[in-house]
mmCIF file of C-alpha atoms and ligand atoms in Angstrom:
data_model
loop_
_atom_site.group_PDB
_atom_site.id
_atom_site.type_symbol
_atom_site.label_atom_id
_atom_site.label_comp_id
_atom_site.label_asym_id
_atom_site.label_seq_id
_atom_site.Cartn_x
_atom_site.Cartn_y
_atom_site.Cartn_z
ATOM 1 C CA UNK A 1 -27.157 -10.557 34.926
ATOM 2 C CA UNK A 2 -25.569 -12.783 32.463
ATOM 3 C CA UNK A 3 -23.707 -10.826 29.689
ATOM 4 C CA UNK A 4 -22.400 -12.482 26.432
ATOM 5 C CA UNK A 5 -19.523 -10.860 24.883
ATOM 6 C CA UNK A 6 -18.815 -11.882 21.144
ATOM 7 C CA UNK A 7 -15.110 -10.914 20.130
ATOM 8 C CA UNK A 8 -14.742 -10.672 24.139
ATOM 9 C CA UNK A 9 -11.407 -12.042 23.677
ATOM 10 C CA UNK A 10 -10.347 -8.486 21.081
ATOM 11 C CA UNK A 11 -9.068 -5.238 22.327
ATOM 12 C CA UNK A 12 -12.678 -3.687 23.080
ATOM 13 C CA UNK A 13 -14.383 -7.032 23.838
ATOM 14 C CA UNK A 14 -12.226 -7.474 26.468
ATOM 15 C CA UNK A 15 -12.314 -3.897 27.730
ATOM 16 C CA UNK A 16 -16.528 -4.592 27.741
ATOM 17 C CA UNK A 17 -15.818 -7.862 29.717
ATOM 18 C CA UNK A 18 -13.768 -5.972 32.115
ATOM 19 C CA UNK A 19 -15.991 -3.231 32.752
ATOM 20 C CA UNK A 20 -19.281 -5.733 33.321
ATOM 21 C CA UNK A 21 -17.559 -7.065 35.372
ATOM 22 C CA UNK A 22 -16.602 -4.669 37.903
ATOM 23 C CA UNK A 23 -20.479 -4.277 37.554
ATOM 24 C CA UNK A 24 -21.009 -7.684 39.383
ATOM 25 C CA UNK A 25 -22.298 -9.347 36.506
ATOM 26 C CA UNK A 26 -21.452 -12.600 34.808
ATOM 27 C CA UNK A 27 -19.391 -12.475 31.310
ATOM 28 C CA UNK A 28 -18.984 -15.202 29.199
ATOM 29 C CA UNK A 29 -16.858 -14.869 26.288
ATOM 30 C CA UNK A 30 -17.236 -16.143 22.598
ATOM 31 C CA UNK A 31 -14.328 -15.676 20.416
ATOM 32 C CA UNK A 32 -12.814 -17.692 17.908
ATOM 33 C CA UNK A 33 -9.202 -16.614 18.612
ATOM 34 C CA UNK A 34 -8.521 -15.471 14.688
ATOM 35 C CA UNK A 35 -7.608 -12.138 16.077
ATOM 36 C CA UNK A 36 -8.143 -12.130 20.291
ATOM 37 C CA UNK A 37 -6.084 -13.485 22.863
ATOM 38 C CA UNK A 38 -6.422 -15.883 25.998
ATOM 39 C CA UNK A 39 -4.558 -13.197 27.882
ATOM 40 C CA UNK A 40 -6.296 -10.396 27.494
ATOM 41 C CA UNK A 41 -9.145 -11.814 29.516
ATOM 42 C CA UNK A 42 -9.611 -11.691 32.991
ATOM 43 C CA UNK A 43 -9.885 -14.766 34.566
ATOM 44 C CA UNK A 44 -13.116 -14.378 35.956
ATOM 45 C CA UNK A 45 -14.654 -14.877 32.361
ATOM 46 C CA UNK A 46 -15.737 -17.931 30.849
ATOM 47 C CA UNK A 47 -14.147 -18.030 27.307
ATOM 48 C CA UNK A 48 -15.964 -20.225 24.707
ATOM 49 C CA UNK A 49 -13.692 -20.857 21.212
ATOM 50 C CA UNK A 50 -16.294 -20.528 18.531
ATOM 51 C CA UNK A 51 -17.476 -19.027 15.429
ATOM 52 C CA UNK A 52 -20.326 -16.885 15.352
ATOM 53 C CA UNK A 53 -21.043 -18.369 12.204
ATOM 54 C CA UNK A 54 -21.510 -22.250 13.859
ATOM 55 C CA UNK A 55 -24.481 -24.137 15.015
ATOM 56 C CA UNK A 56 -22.525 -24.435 18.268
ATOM 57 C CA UNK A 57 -22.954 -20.179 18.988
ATOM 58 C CA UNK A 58 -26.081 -20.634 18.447
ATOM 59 C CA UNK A 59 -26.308 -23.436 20.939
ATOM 60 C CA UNK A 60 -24.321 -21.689 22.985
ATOM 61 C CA UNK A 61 -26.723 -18.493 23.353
ATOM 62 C CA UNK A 62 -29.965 -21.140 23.427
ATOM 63 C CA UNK A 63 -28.337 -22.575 26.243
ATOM 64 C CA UNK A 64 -27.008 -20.085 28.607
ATOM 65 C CA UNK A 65 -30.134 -17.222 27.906
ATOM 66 C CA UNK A 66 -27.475 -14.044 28.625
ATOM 67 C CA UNK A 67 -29.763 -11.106 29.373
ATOM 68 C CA UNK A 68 -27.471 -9.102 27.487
ATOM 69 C CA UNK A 69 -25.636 -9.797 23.947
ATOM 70 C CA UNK A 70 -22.973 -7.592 23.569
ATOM 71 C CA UNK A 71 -21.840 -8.217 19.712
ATOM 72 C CA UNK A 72 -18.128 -7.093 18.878
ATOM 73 C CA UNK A 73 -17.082 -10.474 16.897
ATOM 74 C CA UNK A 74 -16.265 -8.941 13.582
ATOM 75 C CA UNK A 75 -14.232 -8.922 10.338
ATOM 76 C CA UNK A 76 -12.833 -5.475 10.893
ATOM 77 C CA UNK A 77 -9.814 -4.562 8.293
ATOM 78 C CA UNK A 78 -11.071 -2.198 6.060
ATOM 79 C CA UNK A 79 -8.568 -3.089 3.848
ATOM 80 C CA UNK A 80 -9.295 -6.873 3.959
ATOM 81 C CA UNK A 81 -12.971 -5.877 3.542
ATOM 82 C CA UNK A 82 -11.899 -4.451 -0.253
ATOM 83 C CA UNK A 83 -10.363 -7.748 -1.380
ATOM 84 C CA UNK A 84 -12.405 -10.077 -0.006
ATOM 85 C CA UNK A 85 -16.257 -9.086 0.059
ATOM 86 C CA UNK A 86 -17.838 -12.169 0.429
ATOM 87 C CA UNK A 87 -15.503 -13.413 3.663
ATOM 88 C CA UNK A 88 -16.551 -9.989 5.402
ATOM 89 C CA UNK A 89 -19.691 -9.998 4.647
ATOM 90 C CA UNK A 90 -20.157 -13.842 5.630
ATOM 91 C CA UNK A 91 -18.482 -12.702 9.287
ATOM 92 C CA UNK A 92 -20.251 -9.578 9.697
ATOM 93 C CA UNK A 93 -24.182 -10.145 8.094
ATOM 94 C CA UNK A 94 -24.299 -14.166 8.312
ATOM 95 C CA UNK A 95 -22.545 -14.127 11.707
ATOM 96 C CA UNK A 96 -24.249 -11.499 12.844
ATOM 97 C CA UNK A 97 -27.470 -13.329 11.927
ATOM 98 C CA UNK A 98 -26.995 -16.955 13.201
ATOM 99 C CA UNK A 99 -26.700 -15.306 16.462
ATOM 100 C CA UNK A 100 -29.645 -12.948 16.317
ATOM 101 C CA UNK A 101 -31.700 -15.959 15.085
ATOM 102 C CA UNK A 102 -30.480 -17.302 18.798
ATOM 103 C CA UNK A 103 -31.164 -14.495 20.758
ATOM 104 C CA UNK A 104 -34.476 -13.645 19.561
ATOM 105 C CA UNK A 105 -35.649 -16.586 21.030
ATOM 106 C CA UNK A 106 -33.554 -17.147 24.211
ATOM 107 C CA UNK A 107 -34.992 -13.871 25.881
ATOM 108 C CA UNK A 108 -31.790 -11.535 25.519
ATOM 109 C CA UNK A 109 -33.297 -8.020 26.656
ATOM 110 C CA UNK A 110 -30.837 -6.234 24.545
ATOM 111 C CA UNK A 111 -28.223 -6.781 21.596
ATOM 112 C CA UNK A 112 -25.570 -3.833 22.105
ATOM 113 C CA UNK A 113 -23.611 -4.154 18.423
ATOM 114 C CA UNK A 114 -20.407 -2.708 17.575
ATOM 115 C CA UNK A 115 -20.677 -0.337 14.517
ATOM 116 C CA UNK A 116 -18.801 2.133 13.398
ATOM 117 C CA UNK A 117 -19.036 5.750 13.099
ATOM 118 C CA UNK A 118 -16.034 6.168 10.747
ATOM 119 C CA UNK A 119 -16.897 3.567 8.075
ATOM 120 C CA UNK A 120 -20.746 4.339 8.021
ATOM 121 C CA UNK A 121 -20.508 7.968 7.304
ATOM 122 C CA UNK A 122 -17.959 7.886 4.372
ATOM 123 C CA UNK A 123 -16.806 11.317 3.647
ATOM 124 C CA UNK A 124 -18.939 13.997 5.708
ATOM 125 C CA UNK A 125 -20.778 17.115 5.202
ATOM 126 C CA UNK A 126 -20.704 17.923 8.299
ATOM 127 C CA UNK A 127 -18.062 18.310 11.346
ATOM 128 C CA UNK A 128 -18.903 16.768 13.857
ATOM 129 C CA UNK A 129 -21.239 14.142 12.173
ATOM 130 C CA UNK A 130 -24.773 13.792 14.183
ATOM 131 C CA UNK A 131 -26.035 10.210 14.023
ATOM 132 C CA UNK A 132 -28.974 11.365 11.347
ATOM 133 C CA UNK A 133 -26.056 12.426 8.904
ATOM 134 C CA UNK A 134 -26.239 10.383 5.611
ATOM 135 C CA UNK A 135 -24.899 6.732 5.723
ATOM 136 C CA UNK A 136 -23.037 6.028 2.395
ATOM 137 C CA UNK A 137 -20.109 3.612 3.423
ATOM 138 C CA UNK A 138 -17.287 3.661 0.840
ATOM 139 C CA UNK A 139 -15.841 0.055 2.041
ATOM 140 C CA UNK A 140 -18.011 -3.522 1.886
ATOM 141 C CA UNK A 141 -16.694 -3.037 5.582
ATOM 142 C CA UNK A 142 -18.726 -0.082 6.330
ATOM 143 C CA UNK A 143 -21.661 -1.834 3.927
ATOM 144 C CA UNK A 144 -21.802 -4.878 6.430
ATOM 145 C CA UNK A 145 -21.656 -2.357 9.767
ATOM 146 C CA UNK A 146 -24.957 -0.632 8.340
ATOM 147 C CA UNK A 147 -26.283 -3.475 7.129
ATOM 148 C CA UNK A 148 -26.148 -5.237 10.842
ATOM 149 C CA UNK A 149 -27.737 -2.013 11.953
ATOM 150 C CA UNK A 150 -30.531 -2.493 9.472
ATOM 151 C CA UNK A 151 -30.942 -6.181 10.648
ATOM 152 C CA UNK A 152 -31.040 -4.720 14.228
ATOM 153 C CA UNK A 153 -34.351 -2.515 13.374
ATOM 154 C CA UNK A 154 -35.995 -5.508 11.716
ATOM 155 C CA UNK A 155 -35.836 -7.612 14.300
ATOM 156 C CA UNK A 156 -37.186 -4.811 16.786
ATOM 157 C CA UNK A 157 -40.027 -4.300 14.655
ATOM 158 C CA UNK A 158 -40.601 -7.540 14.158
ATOM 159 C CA UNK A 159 -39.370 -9.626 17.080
ATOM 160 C CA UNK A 160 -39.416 -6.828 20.016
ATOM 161 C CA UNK A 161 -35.512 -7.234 20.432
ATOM 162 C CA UNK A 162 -34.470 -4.073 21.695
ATOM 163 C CA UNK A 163 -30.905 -3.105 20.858
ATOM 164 C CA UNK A 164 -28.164 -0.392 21.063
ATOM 165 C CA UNK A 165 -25.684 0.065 17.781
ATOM 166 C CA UNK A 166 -22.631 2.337 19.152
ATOM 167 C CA UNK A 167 -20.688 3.791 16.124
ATOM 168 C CA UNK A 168 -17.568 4.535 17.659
ATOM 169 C CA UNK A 169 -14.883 6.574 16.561
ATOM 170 C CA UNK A 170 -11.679 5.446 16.163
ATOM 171 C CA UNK A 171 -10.926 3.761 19.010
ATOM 172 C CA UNK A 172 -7.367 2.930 20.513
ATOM 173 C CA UNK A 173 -5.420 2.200 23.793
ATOM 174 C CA UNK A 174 -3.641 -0.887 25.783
ATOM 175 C CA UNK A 175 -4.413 -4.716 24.063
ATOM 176 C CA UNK A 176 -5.334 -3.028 20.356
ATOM 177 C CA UNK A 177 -4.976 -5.050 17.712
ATOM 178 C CA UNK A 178 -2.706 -3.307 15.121
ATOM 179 C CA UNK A 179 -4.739 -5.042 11.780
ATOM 180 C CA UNK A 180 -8.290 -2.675 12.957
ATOM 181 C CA UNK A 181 -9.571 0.455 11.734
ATOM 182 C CA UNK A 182 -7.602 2.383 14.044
ATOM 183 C CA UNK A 183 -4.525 0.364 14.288
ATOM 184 C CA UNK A 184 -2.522 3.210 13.752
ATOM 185 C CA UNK A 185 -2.035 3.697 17.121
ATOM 186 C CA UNK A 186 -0.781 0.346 17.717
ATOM 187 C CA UNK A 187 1.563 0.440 14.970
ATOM 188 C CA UNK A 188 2.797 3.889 15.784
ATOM 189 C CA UNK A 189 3.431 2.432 19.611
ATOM 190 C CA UNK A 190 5.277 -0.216 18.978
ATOM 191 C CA UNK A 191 7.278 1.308 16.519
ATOM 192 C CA UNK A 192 7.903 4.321 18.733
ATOM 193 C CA UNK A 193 9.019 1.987 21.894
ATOM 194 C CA UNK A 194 11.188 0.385 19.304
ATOM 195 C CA UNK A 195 12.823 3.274 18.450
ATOM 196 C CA UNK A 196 11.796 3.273 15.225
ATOM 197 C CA UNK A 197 10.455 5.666 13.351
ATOM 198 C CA UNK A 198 6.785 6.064 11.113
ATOM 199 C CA UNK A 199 5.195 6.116 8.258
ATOM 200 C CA UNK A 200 2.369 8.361 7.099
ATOM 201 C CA UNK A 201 0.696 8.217 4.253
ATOM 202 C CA UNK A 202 0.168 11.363 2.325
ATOM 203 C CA UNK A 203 0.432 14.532 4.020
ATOM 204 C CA UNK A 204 -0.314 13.512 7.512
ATOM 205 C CA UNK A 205 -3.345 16.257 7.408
ATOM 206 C CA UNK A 206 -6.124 13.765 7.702
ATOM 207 C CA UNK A 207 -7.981 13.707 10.353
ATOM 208 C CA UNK A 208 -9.835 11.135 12.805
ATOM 209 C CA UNK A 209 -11.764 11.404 16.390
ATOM 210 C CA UNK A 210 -10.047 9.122 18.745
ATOM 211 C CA UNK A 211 -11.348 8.016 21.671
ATOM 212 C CA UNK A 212 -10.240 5.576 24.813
ATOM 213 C CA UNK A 213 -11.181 1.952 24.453
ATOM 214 C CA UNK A 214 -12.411 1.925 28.243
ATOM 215 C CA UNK A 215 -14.225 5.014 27.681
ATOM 216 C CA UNK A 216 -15.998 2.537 25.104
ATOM 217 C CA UNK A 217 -16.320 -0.093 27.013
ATOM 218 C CA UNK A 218 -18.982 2.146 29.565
ATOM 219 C CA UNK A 219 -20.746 2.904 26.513
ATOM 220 C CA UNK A 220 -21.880 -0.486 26.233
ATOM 221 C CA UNK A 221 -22.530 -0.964 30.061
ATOM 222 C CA UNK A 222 -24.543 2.559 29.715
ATOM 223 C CA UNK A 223 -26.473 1.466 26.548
ATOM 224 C CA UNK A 224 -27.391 -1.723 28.200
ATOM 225 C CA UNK A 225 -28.951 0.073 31.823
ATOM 226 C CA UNK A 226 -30.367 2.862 29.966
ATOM 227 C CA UNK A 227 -33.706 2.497 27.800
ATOM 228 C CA UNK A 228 -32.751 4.213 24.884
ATOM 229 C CA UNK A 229 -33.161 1.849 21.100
ATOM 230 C CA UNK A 230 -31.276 3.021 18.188
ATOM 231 C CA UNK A 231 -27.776 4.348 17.199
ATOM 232 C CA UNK A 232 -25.479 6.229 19.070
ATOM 233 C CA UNK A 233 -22.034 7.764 18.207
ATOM 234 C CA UNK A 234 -19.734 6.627 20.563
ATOM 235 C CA UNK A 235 -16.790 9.611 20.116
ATOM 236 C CA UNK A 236 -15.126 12.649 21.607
ATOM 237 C CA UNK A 237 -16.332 15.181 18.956
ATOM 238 C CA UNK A 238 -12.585 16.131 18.387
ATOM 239 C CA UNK A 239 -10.461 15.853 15.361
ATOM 240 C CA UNK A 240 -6.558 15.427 15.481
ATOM 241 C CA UNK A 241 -4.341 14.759 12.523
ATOM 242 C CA UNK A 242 -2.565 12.328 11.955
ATOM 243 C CA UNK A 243 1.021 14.435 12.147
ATOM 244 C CA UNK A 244 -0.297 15.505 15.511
ATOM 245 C CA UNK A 245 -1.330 12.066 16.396
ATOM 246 C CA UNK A 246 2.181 11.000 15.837
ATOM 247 C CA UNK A 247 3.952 14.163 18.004
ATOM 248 C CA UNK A 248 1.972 13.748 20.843
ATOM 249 C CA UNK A 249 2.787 9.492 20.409
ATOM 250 C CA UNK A 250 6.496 10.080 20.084
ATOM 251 C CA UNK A 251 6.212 12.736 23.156
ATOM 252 C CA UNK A 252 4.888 9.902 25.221
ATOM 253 C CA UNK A 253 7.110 7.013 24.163
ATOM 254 C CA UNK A 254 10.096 9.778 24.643
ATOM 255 C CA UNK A 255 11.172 8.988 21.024
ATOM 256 C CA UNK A 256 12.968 11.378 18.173
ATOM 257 C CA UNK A 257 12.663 8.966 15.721
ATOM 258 C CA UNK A 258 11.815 10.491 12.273
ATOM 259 C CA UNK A 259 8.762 10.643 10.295
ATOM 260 C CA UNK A 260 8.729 9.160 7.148
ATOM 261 C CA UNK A 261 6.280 10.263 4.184
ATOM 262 C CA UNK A 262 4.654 8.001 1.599
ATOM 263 C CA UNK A 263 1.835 8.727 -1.300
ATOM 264 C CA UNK A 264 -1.637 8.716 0.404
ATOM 265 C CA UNK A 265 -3.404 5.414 -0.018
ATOM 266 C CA UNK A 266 -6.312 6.171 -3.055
ATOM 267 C CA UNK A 267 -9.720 6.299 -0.852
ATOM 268 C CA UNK A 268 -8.644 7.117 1.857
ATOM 269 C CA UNK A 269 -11.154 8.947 3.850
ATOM 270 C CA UNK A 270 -10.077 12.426 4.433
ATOM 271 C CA UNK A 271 -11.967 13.662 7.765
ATOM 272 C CA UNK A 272 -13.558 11.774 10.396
ATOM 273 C CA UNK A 273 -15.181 13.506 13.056
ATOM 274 C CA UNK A 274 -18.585 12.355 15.393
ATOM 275 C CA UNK A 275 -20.808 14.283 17.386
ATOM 276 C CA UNK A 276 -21.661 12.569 20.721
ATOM 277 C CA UNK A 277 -24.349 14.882 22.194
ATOM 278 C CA UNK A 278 -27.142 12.303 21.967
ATOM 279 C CA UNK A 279 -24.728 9.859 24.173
ATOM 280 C CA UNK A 280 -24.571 12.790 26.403
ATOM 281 C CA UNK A 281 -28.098 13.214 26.370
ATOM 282 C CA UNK A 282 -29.711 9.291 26.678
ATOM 283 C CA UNK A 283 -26.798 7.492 28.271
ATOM 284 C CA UNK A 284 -24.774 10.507 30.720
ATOM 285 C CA UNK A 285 -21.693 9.026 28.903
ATOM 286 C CA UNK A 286 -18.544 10.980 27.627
ATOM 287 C CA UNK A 287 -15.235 10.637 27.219
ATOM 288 C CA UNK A 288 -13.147 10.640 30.519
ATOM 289 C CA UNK A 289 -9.596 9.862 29.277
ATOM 290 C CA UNK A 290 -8.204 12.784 26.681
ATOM 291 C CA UNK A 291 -5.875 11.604 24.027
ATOM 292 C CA UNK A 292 -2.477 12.443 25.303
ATOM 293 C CA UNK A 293 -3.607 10.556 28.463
ATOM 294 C CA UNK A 294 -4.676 7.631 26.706
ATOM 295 C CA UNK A 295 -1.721 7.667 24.276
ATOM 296 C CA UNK A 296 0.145 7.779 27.800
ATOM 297 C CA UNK A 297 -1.505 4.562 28.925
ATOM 298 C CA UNK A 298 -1.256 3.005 25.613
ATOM 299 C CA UNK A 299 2.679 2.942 25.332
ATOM 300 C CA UNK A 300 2.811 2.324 29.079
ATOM 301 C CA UNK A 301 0.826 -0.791 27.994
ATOM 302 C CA UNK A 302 2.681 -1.698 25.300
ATOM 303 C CA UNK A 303 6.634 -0.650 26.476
ATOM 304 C CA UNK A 304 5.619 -3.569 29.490
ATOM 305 C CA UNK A 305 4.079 -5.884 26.822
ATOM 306 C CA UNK A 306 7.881 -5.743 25.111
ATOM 307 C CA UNK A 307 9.340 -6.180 28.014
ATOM 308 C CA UNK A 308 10.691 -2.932 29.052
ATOM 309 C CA UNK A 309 10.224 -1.273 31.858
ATOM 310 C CA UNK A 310 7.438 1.211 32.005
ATOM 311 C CA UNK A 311 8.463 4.867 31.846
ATOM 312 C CA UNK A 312 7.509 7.035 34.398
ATOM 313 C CA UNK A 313 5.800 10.080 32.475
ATOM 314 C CA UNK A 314 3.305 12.688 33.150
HETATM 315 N N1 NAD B 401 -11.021 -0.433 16.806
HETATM 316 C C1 NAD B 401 -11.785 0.522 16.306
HETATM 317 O O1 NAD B 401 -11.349 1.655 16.144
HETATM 318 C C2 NAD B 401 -13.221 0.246 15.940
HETATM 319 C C3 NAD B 401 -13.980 1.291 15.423
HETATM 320 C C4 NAD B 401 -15.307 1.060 15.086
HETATM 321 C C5 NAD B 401 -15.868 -0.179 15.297
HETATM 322 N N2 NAD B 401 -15.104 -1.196 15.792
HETATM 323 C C6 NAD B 401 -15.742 -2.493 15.989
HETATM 324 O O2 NAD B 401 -15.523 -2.935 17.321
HETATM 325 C C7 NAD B 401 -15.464 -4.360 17.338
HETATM 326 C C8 NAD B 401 -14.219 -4.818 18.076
HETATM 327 O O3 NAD B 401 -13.075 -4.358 17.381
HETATM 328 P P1 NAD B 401 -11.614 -4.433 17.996
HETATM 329 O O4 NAD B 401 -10.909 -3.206 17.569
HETATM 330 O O5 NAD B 401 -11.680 -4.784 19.420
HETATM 331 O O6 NAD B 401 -11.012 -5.638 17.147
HETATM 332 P P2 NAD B 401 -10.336 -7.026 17.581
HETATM 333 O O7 NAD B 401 -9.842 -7.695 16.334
HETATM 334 O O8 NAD B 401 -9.377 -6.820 18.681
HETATM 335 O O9 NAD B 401 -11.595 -7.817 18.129
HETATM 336 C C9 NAD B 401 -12.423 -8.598 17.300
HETATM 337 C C10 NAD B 401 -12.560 -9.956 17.977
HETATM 338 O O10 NAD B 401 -13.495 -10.748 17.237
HETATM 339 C C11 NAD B 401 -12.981 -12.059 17.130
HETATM 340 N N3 NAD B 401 -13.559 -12.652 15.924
HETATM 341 C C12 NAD B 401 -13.343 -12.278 14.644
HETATM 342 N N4 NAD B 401 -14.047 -13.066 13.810
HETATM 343 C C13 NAD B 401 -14.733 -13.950 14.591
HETATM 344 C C14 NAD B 401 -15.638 -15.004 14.321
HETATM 345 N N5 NAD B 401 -15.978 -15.329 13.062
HETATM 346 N N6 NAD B 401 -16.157 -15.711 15.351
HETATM 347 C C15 NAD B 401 -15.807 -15.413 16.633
HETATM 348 N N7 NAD B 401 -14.953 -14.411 16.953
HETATM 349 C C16 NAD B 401 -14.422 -13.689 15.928
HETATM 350 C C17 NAD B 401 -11.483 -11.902 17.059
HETATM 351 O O11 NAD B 401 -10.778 -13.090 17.462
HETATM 352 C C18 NAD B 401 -11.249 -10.746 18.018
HETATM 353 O O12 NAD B 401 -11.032 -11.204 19.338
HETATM 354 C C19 NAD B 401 -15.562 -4.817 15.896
HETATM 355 O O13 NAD B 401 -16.895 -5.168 15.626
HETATM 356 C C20 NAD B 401 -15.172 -3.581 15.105
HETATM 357 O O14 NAD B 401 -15.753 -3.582 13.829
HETATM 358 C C21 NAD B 401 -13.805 -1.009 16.132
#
């Protein structure tokens, strides 16, 4: 099969290319660079430098016909999202469009999007949050993730394109870019290898479900083999704070560099927690790697990116 990976070049893209891969398919890459890198592909894929939102993506999907569109290309910092509207909603609807408008009639078999089961839930009433728990985004970031997923049903119902939508959790681990919605992780890392040390904002007791970005990257093989259409929460069901986040990080990096408090940041969501029994259920996936594990691999990842040797740990 012939997979397209949008954003292939990003820290999960690339993670999706790798594991199609191993699969024995074909992966071609379509990334305009703003935020991926070169180097985090394998060589094996074919990288194209575009913009979703240009008459040459669409082209591009016209002309190749991948069975599969995995879509990942996105406008992702929440923060950016808040002062800028218009440019994330021109990435993440119009982009998001122009290449629907391709695959609908280039005979993709599925679209598997990247949404988000942080943003799209906004604060929840329940813990873990099922994938039929209220939608009410507090970020235009979060607005433009369900809005793609609304645009996904219309063009089933109207078109017969099946798709997948994963909300993930936050997701983390070697090659994450530290501007995303988890970038904490990234930030923390570096900082940690650095001997540096953090800060939080507020009292560190917020909490977030963090899951492996391999462990993601099978979710999107799974959701294209299996037949199920829809959305699908894409987490580990567990909820760590972010003070615990940071202890078992510094445990890993073998850093006793202090912690550093700051007011919490107005809006900030408070508890973020998803419930992954219906990925269990229609796609036999769960999480593999557990979070000290993958904080393990993720400053082994990024002590050899810096140029130091890796640390034998664990
Ligand atoms: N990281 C997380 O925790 C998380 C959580 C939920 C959802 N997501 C979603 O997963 C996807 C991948 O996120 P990531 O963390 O790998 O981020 P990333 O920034 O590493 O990857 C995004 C990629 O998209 C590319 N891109 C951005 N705008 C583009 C455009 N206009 N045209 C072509 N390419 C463009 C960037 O160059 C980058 O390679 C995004 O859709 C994001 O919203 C991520």
């Amino acid at each position: 099969m012939k997979v397209l990976v949008t954003g292939g070049a990003g820290f999960i893209g690339s993670h999706v290319c790798d594991e199609f891969l191993r699969s024995g398919h074909e992966v071609i890459a379509l990334d305009d660079l703003s935020g991926g890198k070169k180097e985090n592909l394998d060589p094996r894929v074919r990288l194209v430098v575009q913009d979703i939102r240009s008459r040459e993506a669409a082209e591009l999907i016209k002309a190749e016909k991948p069975q599969v569109l995995c879509h990942l290309a996105a406008q992702m910092d929440v923060r950016r999202s808040v002062d800028d509207p218009s440019f994330d909603a021109d990435v993440n609807i119009r982009g998001m469009l122009n290449l629907l408008e391709a695959a609908r009639v280039s005979g993709v078999k599925k679209v598997i999007f990247s949404s988000t089961g942080g943003a799209i839930y906004g604060e929840q009433d329940v813990f873990p949050a099922p994938e039929n728990h209220p939608t009410r985004p507090v970020s235009p970031y979060g607005v433009s993730k369900a809005a793609g997923e609304l645009y996904l049903g219309y063009y089933r119902a109207q078109y017969g394109l099946p798709y997948v939508a994963l909300r993930y959790a936050n997701v983390y681990g070697p090659r994450q870019n530290p501007h995303g919605e988890a970038g904490v992780v990234a930030i923390f890392s570096q900082r940690a290898i650095a001997g540096q040390g953090c800060t939080i904002y507020g009292e560190g007791k917020q909490t977030r479900d963090f899951v492996f970005g391999p462990d993601v990257a099978r979710a999107n093989r799974l959701a294209f083999e299996k037949d199920y259409v829809g959305a699908i929460n894409i987490g580990t069901g567990v909820e760590t704070d972010i003070n615990r986040l940071y202890a078992l990080l510094a445990e890993a990096a073998g850093s006793s560099a202090q912690v550093t408090h700051a007011p919490a940041r107005p809006g900030e969501q408070m508890r973020s927690c998803i419930d992954n029994a219906l990925a269990k259920k229609v796609l036999g996936w769960e999480p593999t790697v557990d979070l000290r594990e993958g904080l393990r691999r993720t400053i082994a990842f990024f002590r050899e990116k810096a140029g130091a040797p890796a640390r034998a740990h664990g």
